[in-house]
C-alpha angles and dihedrals in degrees: 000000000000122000130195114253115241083239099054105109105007105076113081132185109248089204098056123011096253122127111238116249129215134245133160112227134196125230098218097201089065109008095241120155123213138164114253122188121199138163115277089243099050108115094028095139122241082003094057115150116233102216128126134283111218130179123232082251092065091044096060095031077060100042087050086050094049091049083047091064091037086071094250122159098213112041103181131130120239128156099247093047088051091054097046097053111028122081098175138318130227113217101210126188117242137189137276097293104033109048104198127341127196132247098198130190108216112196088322086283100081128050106196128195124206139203124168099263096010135063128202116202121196125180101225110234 
């Protein structure tokens, strides 16, 4: 039986528009398996969207990060906390240094912006 993953439907390419979809990929040099998430356009061809490629690991590192600078006592990831909180979340492309950052929607309160290493935290009006 197949479940929807907390991430279907909430990550959304900040190029183009597209959610991202899910696959799981193999390293060939060791065998190892892991979840990567990209934007559905992705590999079209001469249209292909330039937006990152993150790992499940790099979601939910995010997300911790983003409860940390909420001010909760307890950052840690978990699905249900995910779904709870997040309404969707916009991939956006950086700079250089600074690959792809976040613009979150918590509980419709709280826009977070999010930057590999910094958080910027904005009460919506």
């Amino acid at each position: 039986m197949r479940t929807r993953h907390p991430f279907a439907g909430k990550l959304i390419c900040g190029d183009c528009g597209s959610f991202y979809s899910h696959k799981v990929w193999r390293l060939r040099s060791t065998g190892e398996h892991y979840n990567v998430w990209y934007c559905n356009h992705k590999y079209d061809g001469d249209k292909a969207c330039e937006s990152p490629r993150l790992r499940d690991e790099e979601v939910k590192a995010t997300f911790e990060k983003m409860l940390q600078k909420c001010g909760d006592p307890n950052p840690v990831y978990t699905d249900g906390r995910w779904n709870k909180l997040v309404e969707s979340v916009k991939v956006c492309r950086g700079g250089p240094t600074v690959p792809w950052f976040f613009l979150g929607v918590f509980s419709k309160k709280h826009l977070l912006v999010t930057q590999r290493n910094k958080i910027y935290y904005k009460q919506e009006v």
